[in-house]
Coordinates of C-alpha atoms in Angstrom, one line a residue:
Chain A
M135 CA 134.7 131.2 173.4
P136 CA 135.3 134.8 174.7
R137 CA 134.0 137.7 172.5
L138 CA 136.7 139.5 170.5
P139 CA 136.9 143.2 171.4
P140 CA 135.9 145.6 168.5
S141 CA 139.2 147.3 168.9
L142 CA 140.9 144.2 167.6
F143 CA 138.8 144.4 164.4
W144 CA 139.9 148.0 164.0
R145 CA 143.5 147.1 164.4
A146 CA 143.2 144.3 161.9
R147 CA 141.6 146.7 159.4
R148 CA 144.3 149.4 160.0
E149 CA 147.4 147.2 160.4
I150 CA 146.6 144.3 157.9
S151 CA 143.8 145.0 155.5
P152 CA 140.1 145.6 155.4
M153 CA 139.8 142.0 154.2
A154 CA 141.4 140.9 157.5
T155 CA 138.3 141.9 159.4
Y156 CA 136.5 138.9 157.8
L157 CA 139.3 136.5 158.6
L158 CA 139.7 137.7 162.2
K159 CA 136.3 136.1 163.1
A160 CA 137.7 132.7 162.3
C161 CA 141.4 133.2 163.1
R162 CA 140.9 135.1 166.3
D163 CA 144.4 136.7 166.5
L164 CA 146.2 139.2 164.3
E165 CA 149.3 137.0 163.6
S166 CA 147.3 134.1 162.1
T167 CA 145.0 136.5 160.3
A168 CA 147.9 138.1 158.6
N169 CA 149.3 134.7 157.7
E170 CA 146.0 133.4 156.3
L171 CA 145.4 136.5 154.3
R172 CA 148.9 136.1 152.8
W173 CA 148.2 132.5 151.9
I174 CA 144.8 133.4 150.4
R175 CA 146.5 136.1 148.2
E176 CA 149.2 133.7 147.2
H177 CA 146.6 131.1 146.2
V178 CA 144.7 133.7 144.1
R179 CA 147.9 134.7 142.4
A180 CA 148.9 131.1 141.7
T181 CA 145.6 129.9 140.3
P182 CA 144.4 131.7 137.1
S183 CA 140.8 132.6 136.8
P184 CA 138.7 134.9 134.7
V185 CA 137.3 136.5 137.9
F186 CA 139.0 139.7 139.1
P187 CA 141.6 138.8 141.7
G188 CA 140.4 141.3 144.3
L189 CA 136.9 139.9 144.1
R190 CA 138.2 136.3 144.5
T191 CA 140.3 137.2 147.5
W192 CA 137.2 138.9 149.1
N193 CA 135.0 135.9 148.4
L194 CA 137.6 133.5 149.9
C195 CA 138.1 135.7 153.0
E196 CA 134.3 135.9 153.5
R197 CA 134.0 132.1 153.3
R198 CA 136.9 131.6 155.7
G199 CA 135.4 134.2 158.0
K200 CA 132.2 132.1 158.3
G201 CA 134.3 129.4 159.9
V202 CA 135.0 127.1 156.9
P203 CA 138.4 125.5 157.3
L204 CA 141.1 127.2 155.2
Q205 CA 141.9 123.9 153.6
Y206 CA 138.4 123.6 152.2
V207 CA 138.4 127.3 151.1
L208 CA 141.7 126.9 149.2
G209 CA 141.0 123.3 148.3
T210 CA 144.5 122.0 149.3
Q211 CA 146.8 121.2 152.2
P212 CA 150.5 120.7 152.0
F213 CA 151.5 117.3 153.4
G214 CA 155.2 116.5 153.5
N215 CA 156.4 117.3 150.0
L216 CA 152.9 116.6 148.6
D217 CA 150.0 118.8 147.7
I218 CA 146.8 117.1 149.1
K219 CA 143.5 118.2 147.7
C220 CA 140.8 118.7 150.3
R221 CA 137.0 118.7 149.8
P222 CA 134.1 118.9 152.3
G223 CA 133.1 115.4 153.4
V224 CA 136.7 114.2 153.8
L225 CA 138.9 114.8 156.8
I226 CA 141.7 117.3 156.3
P227 CA 145.2 115.9 156.9
R228 CA 146.8 117.0 160.2
P229 CA 150.4 118.0 160.8
E230 CA 150.7 115.3 163.5
T231 CA 149.8 112.7 160.9
E232 CA 152.5 114.1 158.7
A233 CA 155.1 113.8 161.5
Y234 CA 154.5 110.1 162.2
T235 CA 154.1 109.1 158.6
L236 CA 157.5 110.6 157.8
H237 CA 159.0 108.8 160.8
L238 CA 157.5 105.5 159.7
A239 CA 158.8 106.0 156.2
S240 CA 162.3 106.7 157.6
L241 CA 162.2 103.5 159.7
L242 CA 161.2 101.5 156.6
S243 CA 163.9 103.2 154.5
Q244 CA 166.6 102.3 157.1
E245 CA 165.5 98.7 156.9
Q246 CA 165.5 98.8 153.1
Q247 CA 169.1 100.1 153.1
S248 CA 170.4 97.1 155.0
S249 CA 168.1 94.5 153.4
P250 CA 166.1 95.5 150.3
A251 CA 162.9 93.6 150.0
P252 CA 159.5 94.2 148.4
L253 CA 157.2 96.2 150.6
S254 CA 153.4 95.7 151.2
I255 CA 151.4 98.3 153.1
L256 CA 147.8 98.4 154.1
D257 CA 146.2 101.7 155.2
L258 CA 142.7 101.6 156.7
C259 CA 140.4 104.7 157.0
T260 CA 142.5 106.5 154.5
G261 CA 140.4 109.6 153.9
T262 CA 142.3 111.9 151.4
G263 CA 144.9 109.1 151.0
C264 CA 147.5 111.3 152.6
I265 CA 149.3 108.5 154.5
P266 CA 149.8 106.0 151.7
L267 CA 150.7 108.8 149.3
L268 CA 153.4 110.3 151.6
L269 CA 154.7 106.8 152.4
L270 CA 155.0 106.1 148.7
S271 CA 156.7 109.4 147.9
S272 CA 159.2 109.1 150.9
L273 CA 160.0 105.5 150.1
L274 CA 160.7 106.2 146.5
T275 CA 163.4 108.9 147.3
P276 CA 166.7 107.6 145.9
P277 CA 169.0 106.3 148.7
A278 CA 166.8 103.3 149.6
A279 CA 164.0 102.7 147.1
P280 CA 162.6 99.2 147.7
P281 CA 162.5 96.8 144.7
K282 CA 158.7 96.8 144.8
I283 CA 156.0 98.6 146.7
T284 CA 152.3 97.5 146.9
I285 CA 150.0 99.7 148.9
H286 CA 146.3 99.1 149.5
A287 CA 144.1 101.7 151.1
L288 CA 140.5 101.3 152.2
D289 CA 137.8 103.7 153.3
I290 CA 134.1 103.4 153.7
S291 CA 133.2 106.8 152.2
P292 CA 132.9 106.9 148.4
L293 CA 133.8 110.6 148.6
A294 CA 137.1 109.7 150.3
I295 CA 137.9 107.1 147.7
S296 CA 137.3 109.4 144.7
L297 CA 139.3 112.2 146.4
A298 CA 142.2 109.8 147.3
T299 CA 142.3 108.5 143.7
H300 CA 142.3 112.1 142.5
N301 CA 145.1 113.0 144.9
H302 CA 147.2 110.2 143.5
A303 CA 146.7 111.4 139.9
H304 CA 147.1 115.1 141.0
N305 CA 150.5 114.5 142.7
T306 CA 151.7 112.3 139.9
A307 CA 150.8 115.1 137.4
L308 CA 152.7 117.6 139.6
N309 CA 155.7 115.3 139.4
L310 CA 155.7 115.0 143.2
L311 CA 155.2 111.2 142.8
P312 CA 157.1 109.4 140.1
P313 CA 155.0 107.2 137.8
P314 CA 155.7 103.4 138.1
T315 CA 158.6 102.3 135.9
P316 CA 160.2 98.9 135.5
Q317 CA 163.0 100.1 137.9
T318 CA 160.6 101.3 140.6
P319 CA 157.4 99.2 140.2
H320 CA 154.8 100.3 142.6
T321 CA 151.0 100.0 142.8
L322 CA 148.7 102.0 145.0
T323 CA 145.0 101.1 145.0
F324 CA 142.1 102.8 146.8
T325 CA 139.1 100.5 147.5
R326 CA 135.8 101.3 149.1
A327 CA 135.3 98.9 152.0
N328 CA 133.7 98.7 155.4
I329 CA 136.4 97.5 157.8
F330 CA 133.8 96.0 160.1
H331 CA 133.0 93.5 157.4
P332 CA 135.5 90.9 156.5
L333 CA 138.3 92.7 154.7
P334 CA 138.2 92.4 150.9
A335 CA 139.8 89.1 149.8
P336 CA 143.3 88.8 148.5
P337 CA 145.0 90.3 146.5
H338 CA 143.4 93.4 148.1
H339 CA 145.3 93.1 151.3
Q340 CA 147.5 90.0 151.0
Q341 CA 149.7 88.5 148.4
P342 CA 149.6 84.7 148.4
G343 CA 152.1 83.6 151.0
G344 CA 153.3 87.2 151.5
T345 CA 153.1 89.3 154.7
I346 CA 152.1 92.8 155.2
D347 CA 155.0 95.0 156.3
L348 CA 153.0 97.9 157.7
L349 CA 149.4 98.4 158.7
T350 CA 148.4 102.0 159.4
A351 CA 145.1 103.6 160.4
N352 CA 143.8 107.0 161.5
P353 CA 140.4 105.9 162.6
P354 CA 137.6 108.0 164.1
Y355 CA 138.6 108.3 167.8
I356 CA 136.6 111.0 169.4
S357 CA 133.8 110.3 171.9
P358 CA 130.4 111.9 171.3
A359 CA 130.9 113.9 174.5
A360 CA 134.4 115.1 173.5
F361 CA 133.1 116.0 170.0
A362 CA 130.6 118.4 171.6
T363 CA 133.1 120.0 173.9
D364 CA 136.8 119.5 172.8
T365 CA 136.7 119.9 169.1
S366 CA 137.2 123.3 167.5
R367 CA 134.3 125.0 165.8
A368 CA 135.7 124.6 162.2
V369 CA 136.1 120.8 162.9
R370 CA 132.7 120.4 164.5
N371 CA 130.7 122.3 161.9
H372 CA 132.5 121.5 158.7
E373 CA 134.5 118.3 158.8
P374 CA 132.7 114.9 158.4
R375 CA 131.6 113.4 161.7
L376 CA 132.0 109.9 160.1
A377 CA 135.8 110.4 160.2
L378 CA 135.9 111.7 163.7
V379 CA 133.3 109.9 165.9
P380 CA 132.6 106.1 165.8
D381 CA 129.0 105.9 164.8
T382 CA 127.3 104.2 167.8
S383 CA 123.9 104.3 166.2
T384 CA 124.7 101.1 164.2
S385 CA 124.5 97.7 165.9
T386 CA 127.8 96.5 164.4
L387 CA 129.8 99.0 166.3
T388 CA 127.8 98.7 169.6
D389 CA 128.2 94.9 169.4
Y390 CA 132.0 95.4 169.3
A391 CA 131.9 97.8 172.3
A392 CA 130.0 95.2 174.2
A393 CA 132.1 92.2 173.1
Y394 CA 135.4 93.9 174.0
N395 CA 134.1 95.9 176.9
C396 CA 135.6 99.2 175.5
L397 CA 134.6 102.8 175.4
P398 CA 132.7 104.1 172.4
Q399 CA 135.7 106.1 171.2
D400 CA 137.8 102.9 171.2
I401 CA 135.6 100.7 169.1
F402 CA 137.7 101.1 166.0
Y403 CA 140.8 99.9 167.8
A404 CA 139.1 96.7 168.9
R405 CA 138.3 96.0 165.2
L406 CA 141.8 97.2 164.0
L407 CA 143.6 94.9 166.5
E408 CA 141.3 92.1 165.3
C409 CA 142.5 92.8 161.8
A410 CA 146.1 92.9 163.0
A411 CA 145.7 89.5 164.7
E412 CA 144.3 88.1 161.5
L413 CA 146.8 89.6 159.1
R414 CA 149.9 89.6 161.4
P415 CA 151.6 92.7 159.8
R416 CA 155.2 93.2 160.8
R417 CA 154.5 96.7 161.9
V418 CA 151.3 98.4 163.0
F419 CA 150.7 102.1 163.6
L420 CA 147.4 103.4 164.9
E421 CA 146.8 107.1 165.5
V422 CA 145.1 108.0 168.8
G423 CA 143.6 111.1 170.3
D424 CA 145.6 111.5 173.5
M425 CA 147.9 109.7 176.0
A426 CA 144.9 108.2 177.9
Q427 CA 143.6 106.6 174.8
A428 CA 147.1 105.4 173.8
V429 CA 147.4 103.7 177.2
R430 CA 143.9 102.1 176.7
V431 CA 144.9 100.8 173.3
V432 CA 148.2 99.4 174.6
G433 CA 146.1 97.8 177.3
M434 CA 143.9 96.2 174.6
V435 CA 147.1 94.9 172.8
L436 CA 148.6 93.4 175.9
R437 CA 145.6 91.9 177.5
D438 CA 144.5 88.3 176.7
G439 CA 141.6 89.6 174.6
G440 CA 144.2 91.1 172.2
A441 CA 144.4 87.6 170.7
G442 CA 148.0 87.1 171.8
L443 CA 149.2 90.3 170.0
G444 CA 151.3 91.2 173.1
G445 CA 153.4 88.1 172.6
Y446 CA 153.6 88.5 168.8
Y447 CA 155.0 92.1 168.9
A448 CA 158.3 92.4 170.7
T449 CA 158.2 96.2 170.5
V450 CA 155.1 98.0 171.8
E451 CA 155.5 101.8 171.9
I452 CA 153.5 105.0 172.3
W453 CA 154.6 107.8 170.0
R454 CA 154.1 111.4 170.8
D455 CA 153.4 114.2 168.3
E456 CA 157.1 114.4 167.3
P457 CA 158.4 110.8 167.3
E458 CA 161.6 111.9 165.5
V459 CA 162.9 113.5 168.7
E460 CA 165.3 111.0 170.3
R461 CA 163.7 110.7 173.8
V462 CA 162.2 107.6 175.2
E463 CA 160.7 107.3 178.6
M464 CA 159.5 104.0 180.0
R465 CA 156.1 103.5 181.4
R466 CA 154.6 100.4 183.0
I467 CA 151.3 99.4 181.3
A468 CA 149.5 96.1 181.9
G469 CA 152.6 94.6 183.5
R470 CA 155.0 95.5 180.7
E471 CA 157.5 98.3 180.2
V472 CA 156.3 100.4 177.2
G473 CA 158.5 103.1 175.6
V474 CA 157.0 106.5 175.1
R475 CA 158.8 108.1 172.2
G476 CA 159.3 111.7 171.2
E477 CA 157.9 115.0 172.3
G478 CA 154.4 116.4 172.5
K479 CA 151.1 114.7 173.3
G480 CA 150.3 111.0 172.9
R481 CA 149.6 110.5 169.2
G482 CA 149.8 106.8 168.4
V483 CA 150.5 103.2 169.2
Y484 CA 153.4 101.5 167.4
L485 CA 153.8 97.7 167.3
F486 CA 156.8 96.0 165.7
Q487 CA 157.6 92.3 165.4
G488 CA 161.4 92.9 165.9
D489 CA 163.4 94.9 168.4
V490 CA 163.9 98.6 168.0
Chain B
M216 CA 158.3 128.2 107.3
L217 CA 161.7 127.2 108.5
R218 CA 163.9 129.4 106.4
P219 CA 163.0 132.8 107.8
L220 CA 163.4 131.5 111.3
T221 CA 166.9 130.1 110.7
R222 CA 167.9 133.3 109.0
L223 CA 166.7 135.2 112.0
T224 CA 168.7 133.0 114.5
V225 CA 171.8 133.3 112.4
S226 CA 171.5 137.1 112.4
L227 CA 170.8 137.1 116.1
R228 CA 173.9 135.0 116.8
L229 CA 176.0 137.2 114.6
A230 CA 174.8 140.2 116.4
R231 CA 175.5 138.7 119.8
A232 CA 178.8 137.0 119.1
P233 CA 181.0 139.8 120.3
T234 CA 179.0 140.2 123.5
H235 CA 179.5 136.5 124.3
A236 CA 183.2 136.7 123.5
H237 CA 183.6 139.7 125.6
H238 CA 182.1 138.2 128.8
G239 CA 183.6 134.9 128.3
F240 CA 180.3 132.9 127.8
P241 CA 180.6 129.9 125.5
A242 CA 179.0 130.6 122.1
A243 CA 175.7 128.8 121.9
A244 CA 176.5 127.1 118.6
A245 CA 174.2 124.1 119.1
A246 CA 171.2 126.0 120.5
P247 CA 168.8 127.0 117.8
F248 CA 167.6 130.1 119.7
T249 CA 169.6 132.3 122.0
T250 CA 167.9 134.3 124.7
T251 CA 168.8 137.8 125.6
T252 CA 171.9 137.8 127.8
A253 CA 171.3 139.7 131.0
A254 CA 174.0 142.0 132.2
P255 CA 176.5 139.7 134.0
L256 CA 175.9 139.9 137.7
K257 CA 178.8 139.9 140.1
Q258 CA 179.3 136.5 141.6
M259 CA 177.6 136.5 145.0
P260 CA 178.9 134.3 147.8
P261 CA 177.0 131.0 147.9
R262 CA 174.2 130.4 150.4
P263 CA 175.7 129.1 153.6
K264 CA 175.0 125.5 154.7
P265 CA 172.8 125.1 157.7
P266 CA 174.5 123.8 160.9
P267 CA 174.3 120.1 161.8
E268 CA 171.1 118.8 163.2
S269 CA 172.8 117.9 166.5
D270 CA 173.2 121.6 167.2
L271 CA 169.5 122.3 166.8
E272 CA 166.6 122.2 169.1
E273 CA 163.4 122.1 167.1
S274 CA 159.9 122.9 168.4
F275 CA 156.6 123.1 166.6
L276 CA 154.4 125.8 168.0
K277 CA 151.1 124.5 169.1
G278 CA 148.5 125.6 171.5
S279 CA 148.1 123.9 174.9
G280 CA 144.7 122.3 174.0
P281 CA 144.0 119.0 172.3
G282 CA 145.6 118.2 168.9
G283 CA 145.0 115.6 166.1
Q284 CA 141.5 115.3 164.7
K285 CA 140.0 117.5 167.4
I286 CA 141.5 120.8 166.1
N287 CA 142.4 122.0 162.7
K288 CA 145.4 124.4 162.8
T289 CA 146.2 126.1 159.6
S290 CA 149.6 127.2 160.5
S291 CA 152.4 124.8 161.2
A292 CA 155.0 127.3 162.5
V293 CA 158.5 125.9 163.2
Q294 CA 160.9 127.3 165.7
I295 CA 164.6 126.2 165.9
K296 CA 167.2 127.1 168.4
H297 CA 170.9 126.9 167.7
I298 CA 172.2 125.5 170.9
P299 CA 175.9 126.9 170.8
T300 CA 174.8 130.5 170.1
G301 CA 171.3 130.6 171.5
I302 CA 169.9 132.1 168.3
V303 CA 166.2 131.4 167.8
I304 CA 164.5 131.4 164.4
K305 CA 160.8 131.1 163.8
S306 CA 159.3 130.4 160.4
Q307 CA 155.6 130.4 159.5
A308 CA 156.1 131.6 155.9
T309 CA 154.2 128.8 154.3
R310 CA 151.4 126.4 155.2
S311 CA 153.8 123.5 154.8
R312 CA 155.5 122.1 157.8
S313 CA 158.3 120.6 155.7
E314 CA 158.8 123.9 153.9
N315 CA 158.9 125.9 157.1
R316 CA 161.5 123.6 158.5
K317 CA 163.7 124.2 155.5
I318 CA 163.2 128.0 155.6
A319 CA 164.0 128.2 159.3
R320 CA 167.2 126.3 158.7
S321 CA 168.3 128.5 155.8
L322 CA 167.5 131.7 157.8
L323 CA 169.6 130.3 160.7
A324 CA 172.5 129.6 158.3
L325 CA 172.4 133.2 157.0
R326 CA 172.3 134.5 160.6
L327 CA 175.3 132.4 161.7
D328 CA 177.1 133.5 158.5
E329 CA 176.5 137.2 159.5
L330 CA 177.8 136.5 163.0
A331 CA 180.9 134.7 161.7
N332 CA 181.8 136.9 158.7
G333 CA 180.4 140.3 159.4
D334 CA 180.9 142.6 156.4
Q335 CA 182.0 139.6 154.3
S336 CA 178.8 137.6 154.9
R337 CA 176.3 136.8 152.2
T338 CA 173.6 139.0 153.6
A339 CA 176.0 142.0 153.8
I340 CA 177.3 141.6 150.3
V341 CA 173.9 140.9 148.7
G342 CA 172.4 143.8 150.6
G343 CA 175.3 146.1 149.6
A344 CA 174.8 145.2 145.9
K345 CA 171.1 145.8 146.2
K346 CA 171.6 149.2 147.8
K347 CA 174.1 150.2 145.1
R348 CA 171.6 149.3 142.4
S349 CA 168.8 151.2 144.0
D350 CA 171.1 154.2 144.7
S351 CA 172.2 154.4 141.1
A352 CA 168.5 154.0 140.0
A353 CA 167.6 156.9 142.3
K354 CA 170.5 159.0 141.0
K355 CA 169.5 158.3 137.4
S356 CA 165.9 159.4 138.0
R357 CA 167.1 162.5 139.8
R358 CA 169.3 163.4 136.8
K359 CA 166.4 162.8 134.4
Y360 CA 164.0 165.1 136.2
K361 CA 166.6 167.7 136.7
K362 CA 167.3 167.6 132.9
L363 CA 163.6 167.7 132.1
A364 CA 163.1 170.7 134.5
E365 CA 166.0 172.5 132.9
E366 CA 164.6 171.9 129.5
A367 CA 161.3 173.2 130.6
A368 CA 163.0 176.2 132.1
E369 CA 164.8 176.9 128.8
A370 CA 161.6 176.5 126.9
T371 CA 159.6 178.9 129.0
G372 CA 162.7 181.1 129.7
K373 CA 161.7 181.5 133.3
E374 CA 164.3 181.3 136.1
T375 CA 161.9 180.2 138.9
T376 CA 161.7 176.6 137.6
L377 CA 165.0 175.7 139.1
K378 CA 163.5 175.8 142.5
Q379 CA 160.7 173.4 141.4
A380 CA 163.3 170.9 140.0
E381 CA 164.9 170.7 143.4
E382 CA 161.5 169.8 144.9
V383 CA 160.9 167.0 142.4
D384 CA 164.4 165.8 143.2
V385 CA 163.7 165.4 146.9
E386 CA 160.3 163.7 146.3
E387 CA 161.9 161.2 143.9
G388 CA 164.5 160.2 146.5
K389 CA 161.8 159.6 149.0
A390 CA 159.8 157.4 146.7
A391 CA 162.8 155.3 146.0
E392 CA 163.6 154.9 149.7
Q393 CA 160.0 153.9 150.4
E394 CA 160.1 151.3 147.6
A395 CA 163.2 149.8 149.0
A396 CA 161.7 149.7 152.5
E397 CA 158.6 147.9 151.1
R398 CA 160.7 145.3 149.4
V399 CA 162.5 144.5 152.6
M400 CA 159.2 144.2 154.4
Q401 CA 157.9 141.8 151.8
S402 CA 160.9 139.5 152.0
E403 CA 160.6 139.4 155.7
T404 CA 156.9 138.7 155.9
G405 CA 156.2 135.6 158.0
N406 CA 159.8 135.1 159.1
N407 CA 160.4 136.6 162.5
T408 CA 163.9 136.3 163.6
N409 CA 165.2 137.2 167.0
A410 CA 168.3 136.5 168.9
Q411 CA 168.4 135.5 172.5
K412 CA 171.7 136.2 174.1

């Protein structure tokens, strides 16, 4: 990381504010420094406190300047129309996740418009609970509210489960999520579970005789080497490694890597595809780190080791950062034409039982 | 407990009744309390509707490096391009991607309205009304200080104060101008608009 010239600090002080000199250390350019200072001031104005506002702004700027992610400093991150609380120890929701979650919700809504049916969704490695919460909020918007929505979300971290539960209550209190009514019955449960153990017994993930309509997961997908070199400092120093890098110090995970002959960063996909083979959800979306990883995961789906998943899912697609953009290019992976949808970098693998 | 309150509302309503009638507001007979009626604003043109999505090219400004879990961007700036006119609008007003998308679209709608309607556009009419208000406020304050200065001059009986009054006058005008400029700056913070032709 190149050193910032002192003149830039003087300019930040002169053109923005003396507080900006703290922020500049973390933001590294004047535009984002001005933005973050504005957001910090808006936060101070919006949240009443007995502490003098100037002092609070100064404290927050100082913390941010030390490299703490802004979302941990302010305690929130907007996600779709929701306000997601963030706490150290739980991964901060990313805008890419927001983009594909909204796209998945619009696909489900379209389907609901033509044939309304109860929906069952399972989200693994849920973290703040941002994916199930946004799916729920988008699906409940009027034109195509399904008759019934059941969502189960699992995470290994007790911190994540308590934060996700809190986020559910927080967004309901803010009226961003409607409470369940007889007209729109919905349940959303967060359960602590290790997905490498057998998944919690029904009804946690399966209604008797029912199918899962959507399985989503944003698992840890960074290799230990990439964690050391590719991640930004705020991520490396402040966000939980548990949510970013598969923990290869445990034998459960290394056994998977050996059994499926996959790279350490792909271990979770081996297990997630195993879950998909067992539960047979109608749609699956797995977030990945880049195009190379997306291709590897598609390879895992299509090869024989994928437990016949390739035959089960008629649609196998790779989604880029902005899947809403109507652009599909075809790419040949493991002997099958796979659509690459949207714009940006490779962001996820989408499996669907039916045709697009 | 209730009686004095009711009496108060009745008296309020009686006091306000002519005002309501005059401006054509329906009398709030059912409402237990009436709030102070603000001076009736002139009807402004409605906010223009954003153009159809098919005319837009949207991009999310990101760095060239890795995305997803590897980095943690705080800003989710949105840039939209209106294909028929080539106007580009960028918004990073809020931390919310969804909110920025909405803001960019409404800014674009205003911009297209300006292009199509010129002096009759919403921005021109609202801006004109604001200018009129601030001008009249400046005029009022000028008069007030002139009067104060004159009174002071009468009290002391010195003729030199007339000159001082003029000075105050000029300063007051400047302050009002500066205030107006600041207000414009605030409303534009975070929304950079530029046209590519």
